[in-house]
Coordinates of C-alpha atoms in Angstrom, one line a residue:
X1 CA 0.0 0.0 0.0
X2 CA 1.1 3.5 -0.5
X3 CA -0.2 7.0 0.0
X4 CA 1.0 10.5 -1.1
X5 CA 3.4 11.9 1.5
X6 CA 2.2 15.1 3.2
X7 CA 3.4 18.3 1.5
X8 CA 5.6 19.1 4.5
X9 CA 7.7 16.1 3.8
X10 CA 10.0 17.8 1.3
X11 CA 13.7 17.4 0.8
X12 CA 15.9 20.3 1.9
X13 CA 19.7 20.0 1.7
X14 CA 22.1 22.5 3.2
X15 CA 25.9 22.3 3.3
X16 CA 28.1 19.5 2.0
X17 CA 28.0 15.8 2.9
X18 CA 31.0 14.8 4.9
X19 CA 33.1 11.8 4.2
X20 CA 31.5 10.1 7.2
X21 CA 28.1 10.6 5.7
X22 CA 29.1 9.2 2.4
X23 CA 30.5 6.1 4.1
X24 CA 27.5 5.8 6.5
X25 CA 25.8 3.2 4.3
X26 CA 27.0 0.9 1.6
X27 CA 24.9 0.9 -1.6
X28 CA 23.6 -1.6 -4.1
X29 CA 23.8 1.2 -6.6
X30 CA 27.6 0.9 -6.5
X31 CA 27.5 -2.9 -6.0
X32 CA 25.5 -3.3 -9.2
X33 CA 28.6 -2.0 -11.1
X34 CA 30.9 -4.5 -9.5
X35 CA 31.6 -7.7 -11.4
X36 CA 31.3 -11.1 -9.8
X37 CA 35.0 -11.6 -10.3
X38 CA 35.7 -8.4 -8.4
X39 CA 33.4 -9.4 -5.6
X40 CA 35.2 -12.7 -5.3
X41 CA 38.5 -10.9 -5.2
X42 CA 37.3 -8.7 -2.3
X43 CA 36.1 -11.8 -0.4
X44 CA 39.5 -13.5 -1.0
X45 CA 41.4 -10.5 0.4
X46 CA 39.2 -9.8 3.4
X47 CA 37.9 -13.2 4.4
X48 CA 34.3 -14.2 4.9
X49 CA 32.1 -15.2 7.7
X50 CA 29.8 -18.2 7.4
X51 CA 26.1 -17.4 7.9
X52 CA 23.1 -19.5 8.8
X53 CA 19.7 -17.7 8.1
X54 CA 17.0 -18.9 10.5
X55 CA 13.5 -18.0 9.3
X56 CA 13.4 -17.3 5.6
X57 CA 9.7 -16.8 5.0
X58 CA 8.0 -16.4 1.6
X59 CA 10.1 -15.3 -1.4
X60 CA 9.4 -11.7 -2.2
X61 CA 7.5 -11.1 1.1
X62 CA 9.6 -12.4 4.0
X63 CA 12.4 -10.2 5.5
X64 CA 14.5 -13.4 5.9
X65 CA 14.2 -14.1 2.2
X66 CA 15.5 -10.6 1.3
X67 CA 18.5 -11.0 3.7
X68 CA 19.2 -14.3 1.9
X69 CA 18.9 -12.7 -1.5
X70 CA 21.4 -10.0 -0.7
X71 CA 24.0 -12.5 0.5
X72 CA 23.3 -14.8 -2.5
X73 CA 23.6 -11.9 -4.9
X74 CA 27.0 -10.9 -3.5
X75 CA 25.8 -7.6 -2.1
X76 CA 27.5 -8.5 1.3
X77 CA 31.1 -9.4 0.3
X78 CA 32.1 -10.6 3.8
X79 CA 29.1 -13.0 4.1
X80 CA 29.0 -16.6 2.9
X81 CA 25.5 -18.0 3.3
X82 CA 25.9 -21.7 4.1
X83 CA 22.5 -22.7 5.6
X84 CA 18.9 -21.7 5.5
X85 CA 16.6 -23.0 8.3
X86 CA 12.9 -22.7 7.4
X87 CA 10.7 -24.9 9.6
X88 CA 7.3 -24.1 8.0
X89 CA 7.9 -24.3 4.3
X90 CA 10.2 -27.3 4.7
X91 CA 7.6 -28.8 7.0
X92 CA 3.8 -28.5 7.4
X93 CA 3.6 -25.6 4.9
X94 CA 5.4 -27.3 2.1
X95 CA 2.3 -28.1 0.1
X96 CA 0.8 -24.6 0.3
X97 CA 1.1 -22.2 -2.6
X98 CA 3.7 -20.2 -0.7
X99 CA 5.5 -23.5 0.0
X100 CA 5.7 -24.2 -3.7
X101 CA 7.3 -20.7 -4.2
X102 CA 9.8 -21.6 -1.5
X103 CA 10.6 -24.9 -3.2
X104 CA 11.5 -23.1 -6.4
X105 CA 13.8 -20.8 -4.4
X106 CA 15.4 -23.8 -2.8
X107 CA 15.9 -25.5 -6.2
X108 CA 17.6 -22.3 -7.5
X109 CA 20.2 -22.4 -4.8
X110 CA 21.7 -25.8 -4.7
X111 CA 24.9 -24.7 -3.0
X112 CA 23.1 -23.8 0.2
X113 CA 22.0 -26.3 2.9
X114 CA 18.2 -26.0 3.3
X115 CA 17.1 -27.4 6.7
X116 CA 13.8 -27.7 8.5
X117 CA 15.3 -27.1 12.0
X118 CA 18.4 -25.8 13.7
X119 CA 18.9 -29.3 15.0
X120 CA 19.5 -30.6 11.5
X121 CA 22.5 -28.2 11.0
X122 CA 26.0 -29.6 11.3
X123 CA 28.0 -28.6 14.3
X124 CA 30.0 -25.5 13.7
X125 CA 33.7 -25.5 14.4
X126 CA 34.8 -22.0 13.3
X127 CA 33.2 -18.5 13.4
X128 CA 29.6 -18.4 12.3
X129 CA 26.9 -15.8 12.4
X130 CA 23.3 -16.9 13.0
X131 CA 20.9 -14.4 11.4
X132 CA 17.5 -15.0 13.1
X133 CA 14.6 -13.5 11.2
X134 CA 11.6 -15.4 12.3
X135 CA 8.8 -14.7 14.8
X136 CA 9.8 -12.6 17.7
X137 CA 8.2 -15.1 20.1
X138 CA 10.5 -17.9 18.8
X139 CA 13.8 -15.9 19.4
X140 CA 14.5 -17.0 23.0
X141 CA 14.5 -20.7 22.1
X142 CA 16.2 -20.1 18.7
X143 CA 19.1 -18.2 20.3
X144 CA 19.9 -21.2 22.6
X145 CA 19.6 -23.6 19.7
X146 CA 22.1 -21.8 17.4
X147 CA 24.5 -21.4 20.3
X148 CA 24.3 -25.1 21.0
X149 CA 25.2 -25.7 17.4
X150 CA 28.4 -23.6 17.8
X151 CA 27.4 -20.3 16.3
X152 CA 29.8 -17.6 17.7
X153 CA 27.7 -14.5 16.8
X154 CA 24.0 -13.8 16.5
X155 CA 22.1 -11.1 14.5
X156 CA 18.5 -10.6 15.8
X157 CA 15.8 -8.7 14.1
X158 CA 14.1 -6.1 16.3
X159 CA 12.8 -6.0 18.9
X160 CA 14.6 -9.3 19.8
X161 CA 12.1 -10.7 22.2
X162 CA 8.5 -10.1 23.3
X163 CA 9.4 -8.7 26.7
X164 CA 12.3 -7.1 28.6
X165 CA 12.6 -10.1 30.9
X166 CA 13.0 -12.6 28.0
X167 CA 15.5 -10.4 26.3
X168 CA 17.5 -9.9 29.5
X169 CA 17.6 -13.7 30.0
X170 CA 18.8 -14.1 26.4
X171 CA 21.5 -11.5 26.9
X172 CA 22.7 -13.2 30.1
X173 CA 22.7 -16.6 28.4
X174 CA 24.7 -15.4 25.4
X175 CA 27.2 -13.6 27.6
X176 CA 27.7 -16.7 29.7
X177 CA 28.4 -18.7 26.5
X178 CA 30.7 -16.0 25.1
X179 CA 28.5 -15.2 22.1
X180 CA 28.1 -11.7 20.8
X181 CA 24.6 -10.6 19.8
X182 CA 23.9 -7.7 17.4
X183 CA 20.5 -6.2 16.6
X184 CA 18.9 -5.3 13.2
X185 CA 18.2 -1.6 14.1
X186 CA 18.9 -0.3 10.6
X187 CA 18.2 3.4 11.4
X188 CA 21.4 3.4 13.5
X189 CA 23.4 3.4 10.3
X190 CA 21.0 5.0 7.7
X191 CA 22.1 8.1 5.8
X192 CA 19.4 10.6 6.8
X193 CA 20.0 10.0 10.5
X194 CA 23.8 10.3 10.2
X195 CA 23.4 13.6 8.3
X196 CA 21.0 15.0 11.0
X197 CA 23.2 13.9 13.9
X198 CA 26.3 15.5 12.2
X199 CA 24.4 18.8 11.8
X200 CA 23.1 18.7 15.4
X201 CA 26.6 18.0 16.8
X202 CA 28.0 21.1 15.3
X203 CA 25.1 23.4 16.0
X204 CA 24.7 24.9 19.5
X205 CA 21.2 24.7 20.9
X206 CA 20.1 22.2 18.3
X207 CA 17.1 19.8 19.0
X208 CA 16.2 16.9 16.7
X209 CA 12.8 15.4 15.8
X210 CA 12.7 12.0 14.3
X211 CA 9.5 11.3 12.2
X212 CA 8.6 7.8 11.0
X213 CA 5.6 7.4 8.6
X214 CA 4.0 4.2 7.4
X215 CA 1.4 3.9 4.6
X216 CA -1.5 2.0 6.2
X217 CA -5.0 3.1 5.3
X218 CA -7.3 4.0 8.2
X219 CA -9.4 0.9 7.3
X220 CA -6.4 -1.3 7.8
X221 CA -5.6 -0.2 11.3
X222 CA -7.6 -3.0 13.0
X223 CA -5.6 -5.7 11.2
X224 CA -2.4 -3.7 11.9
X225 CA -3.1 -3.5 15.6
X226 CA -3.8 -7.2 15.8
X227 CA -0.8 -8.3 13.8
X228 CA 1.5 -6.0 15.7
X229 CA -0.1 -6.6 19.1
X230 CA 3.1 -5.7 21.0
X231 CA 2.2 -2.1 20.2
X232 CA 3.6 0.7 18.2
X233 CA 6.5 1.5 20.5
X234 CA 7.7 -2.1 20.4
X235 CA 7.2 -2.3 16.7
X236 CA 7.1 0.6 14.3
X237 CA 8.6 3.3 16.5
X238 CA 11.2 0.9 18.2
X239 CA 13.8 2.0 15.6
X240 CA 13.5 5.6 16.8
X241 CA 13.7 4.5 20.5
X242 CA 16.9 2.6 19.6
X243 CA 18.3 5.8 18.2
X244 CA 17.5 7.6 21.4
X245 CA 19.1 4.9 23.5
X246 CA 22.2 4.7 21.3
X247 CA 22.9 8.3 20.7
X248 CA 21.0 10.5 23.1
X249 CA 21.5 8.8 26.5
X250 CA 17.9 7.8 26.9
X251 CA 17.1 4.9 29.2
X252 CA 14.2 4.1 31.4
X253 CA 16.1 5.6 34.4
X254 CA 17.4 8.7 32.7
X255 CA 13.9 10.0 31.5
X256 CA 13.3 13.2 33.4
X257 CA 10.1 14.0 31.6
X258 CA 8.0 12.8 28.7
X259 CA 5.3 15.1 27.2
X260 CA 2.8 13.8 24.6
X261 CA 1.9 15.9 21.6
X262 CA -1.8 15.7 22.1
X263 CA -2.6 17.6 18.9
X264 CA -0.6 15.3 16.8
X265 CA -1.3 12.0 18.6
X266 CA -4.2 9.6 18.2
X267 CA -4.7 6.6 20.5
X268 CA -7.5 4.2 19.4
X269 CA -9.2 1.1 20.7
X270 CA -10.2 -1.2 17.8
X271 CA -11.8 -4.5 18.8
X272 CA -9.6 -6.0 21.5
X273 CA -6.6 -3.8 20.8
X274 CA -5.6 -0.4 22.1
X275 CA -2.7 1.3 20.3
X276 CA -1.4 4.5 18.7
X277 CA -2.4 5.3 15.2
X278 CA -0.2 8.3 15.6
X279 CA 2.1 9.2 18.5
X280 CA 4.3 12.2 19.2
X281 CA 6.3 12.9 22.3
X282 CA 9.2 14.8 23.6
X283 CA 11.7 13.3 26.1
X284 CA 14.0 15.3 28.3
X285 CA 16.8 13.4 30.1
X286 CA 18.3 13.9 33.5
X287 CA 21.3 15.2 31.6
X288 CA 19.2 17.9 30.0
X289 CA 19.1 16.4 26.5
X290 CA 15.8 16.9 24.6
X291 CA 14.6 14.9 21.6
X292 CA 11.3 14.3 19.9
X293 CA 9.8 11.3 18.2
X294 CA 6.7 11.3 15.9
X295 CA 5.3 8.1 14.3
X296 CA 2.2 7.9 12.1
X297 CA 0.9 4.6 10.7
X298 CA -1.0 6.4 8.0
X299 CA 1.4 9.1 7.1
X300 CA 3.1 7.8 3.9
X301 CA 6.3 5.8 3.2
X302 CA 9.1 8.0 4.5
X303 CA 11.2 8.9 7.5
X304 CA 12.6 12.4 8.4
X305 CA 14.9 14.0 10.8
X306 CA 14.4 17.7 11.5
X307 CA 16.9 19.8 13.4
X308 CA 15.7 23.0 15.0
X309 CA 17.2 25.8 17.1
X310 CA 14.8 27.8 19.3
X311 CA 11.9 26.3 17.3
X312 CA 13.2 27.4 13.9
X313 CA 14.1 24.6 11.5
X314 CA 17.7 24.6 10.4
X315 CA 18.2 21.3 8.7
X316 CA 16.0 18.5 7.3
X317 CA 16.9 15.1 5.9
X318 CA 14.6 12.4 4.6
X319 CA 14.5 8.9 3.3
X320 CA 13.7 8.2 0.6
X321 CA 15.4 11.2 -1.0
X322 CA 15.2 12.0 -4.7
X323 CA 18.2 9.8 -5.6
X324 CA 16.9 6.8 -3.7
X325 CA 13.4 7.2 -5.2
X326 CA 14.8 7.3 -8.7
X327 CA 16.8 4.1 -8.0
X328 CA 13.9 2.3 -6.3
X329 CA 11.1 3.1 -8.8
X330 CA 12.2 0.9 -11.8
X331 CA 13.2 -2.0 -9.5
X332 CA 9.9 -1.9 -7.7
X333 CA 8.1 -1.7 -11.0
X334 CA 10.0 -4.8 -12.2
X335 CA 9.2 -6.6 -8.9
X336 CA 5.7 -5.5 -7.9
X337 CA 5.3 -8.4 -5.5
X338 CA 8.2 -7.4 -3.3
X339 CA 7.5 -5.6 -0.1
X340 CA 8.2 -1.9 -0.8
X341 CA 10.5 -1.4 2.2
X342 CA 12.9 -4.0 0.9
X343 CA 14.3 -1.7 -1.7
X344 CA 13.8 1.5 0.3
X345 CA 16.0 0.1 3.1
X346 CA 18.2 -2.1 0.9
X347 CA 21.4 -0.2 1.6
X348 CA 20.8 -0.2 5.4
X349 CA 20.3 -4.0 5.4
X350 CA 23.5 -4.4 3.4
X351 CA 25.4 -2.1 5.7
X352 CA 24.4 -3.9 8.9
X353 CA 25.2 -7.4 7.5
X354 CA 28.5 -6.3 5.9
X355 CA 29.7 -4.6 9.0
X356 CA 28.8 -7.5 11.2
X357 CA 30.4 -10.1 8.9
X358 CA 33.5 -8.1 8.2
X359 CA 34.0 -7.5 11.9
X360 CA 33.6 -11.2 12.7
X361 CA 35.9 -12.3 9.9
X362 CA 38.6 -9.8 11.1
X363 CA 38.5 -11.2 14.6
X364 CA 38.2 -7.7 16.0
X365 CA 36.9 -7.4 19.6
X366 CA 33.7 -5.5 20.6
X367 CA 30.9 -4.6 18.3
X368 CA 31.0 -3.2 14.7
X369 CA 30.5 0.5 14.3
X370 CA 26.9 1.6 14.4
X371 CA 25.4 -1.8 15.2
X372 CA 23.2 -2.0 18.3
X373 CA 24.1 -4.7 20.8
X374 CA 21.6 -6.8 22.7
X375 CA 22.3 -4.5 25.6
X376 CA 21.0 -1.6 23.6
X377 CA 17.9 -3.7 22.7
X378 CA 17.2 -4.4 26.4
X379 CA 17.4 -0.7 27.2
X380 CA 15.2 0.1 24.1
X381 CA 12.5 -2.3 25.2
X382 CA 12.6 -0.9 28.8
X383 CA 12.0 2.6 27.4
X384 CA 9.1 1.2 25.3
X385 CA 7.5 -0.5 28.3
X386 CA 7.9 2.7 30.4
X387 CA 6.5 5.0 27.8
X388 CA 3.5 3.0 26.5
X389 CA 1.4 3.2 29.7
X390 CA 2.4 6.8 30.4
X391 CA 1.5 8.0 26.9
X392 CA -1.7 5.9 26.7
X393 CA -2.9 7.3 30.0
X394 CA -2.2 10.9 28.8
X395 CA -4.0 10.5 25.5
X396 CA -7.1 8.4 26.5

């Protein structure tokens, strides 16, 4: 689904892009010009990291499938996809229409081990990344299963687990086993955020607002609330909360105040579910840092960062920008069955996986630049669980 973005969501560029910004995200636009031979040369020089994808989903629709496609296509030079675990389409769902689509995908990729469970995977002896992209509720058990198989690193899609308690237990278990866990918070490395943060850092008195729009119709909100029953702050807006935790010192303990934007926000009860159709709020931390988040399920297909000084806008960046829209349009037209956000966020997905795999292959300690750790994810969920009842009470 798509809708026309509001007229206020225009692109404004000021100043020059720094080298850091240009390197903030790797791009398929450049990768498309690289030959397979060159890609193999890069892999030979830098080394690769074996990857098992757990939870592929339907081709053209599942996020796991798109992760797999990027690695298969060579867009992630440091990744070598060795295994795909897909319990449903290699099990009870094999005879469904979607199962037949998955079977074709499997047949097209004979060099990869396709497995119906983690238990079927061979024991790992070297470095291996488990990219878990299934149902959030399954993550706690899957994390333990891939660790038991010898995986040395894990990449979890957001939010990581259904609750803070489960995610904390996962973090403790992984730490005890010496396994590093990274999170798929792609906005931590996306270009529009990097540009805004750079401008804010060099501008005295600057305050940033992060705006996240999705393109649901109002008639689709009931289904949206049910399918994303964890709530907007643990789902759609969790990327923005991760930004606040990573870069603005926001935790459940450092929130001095939170003020809802009542004019902007809309909290609804549809059937058995109460959630935000729109939510806007400003957080001030105990250190005096102020930052605003706005999320609108029916606002279009874009995200913005606006930097103001004394209420006057000084800088604005947006994704997609004109360059990205021009790149996406023909590819989306050629693949109309693909989820639109695959192409819109393609570069960010590549950046996250490449940074993780290159870091693992190099043997470097710590976490790759810009990647959120499971500790960040725990703090992000704590913030979501603190804000949701406060904002709901203020708006209902």
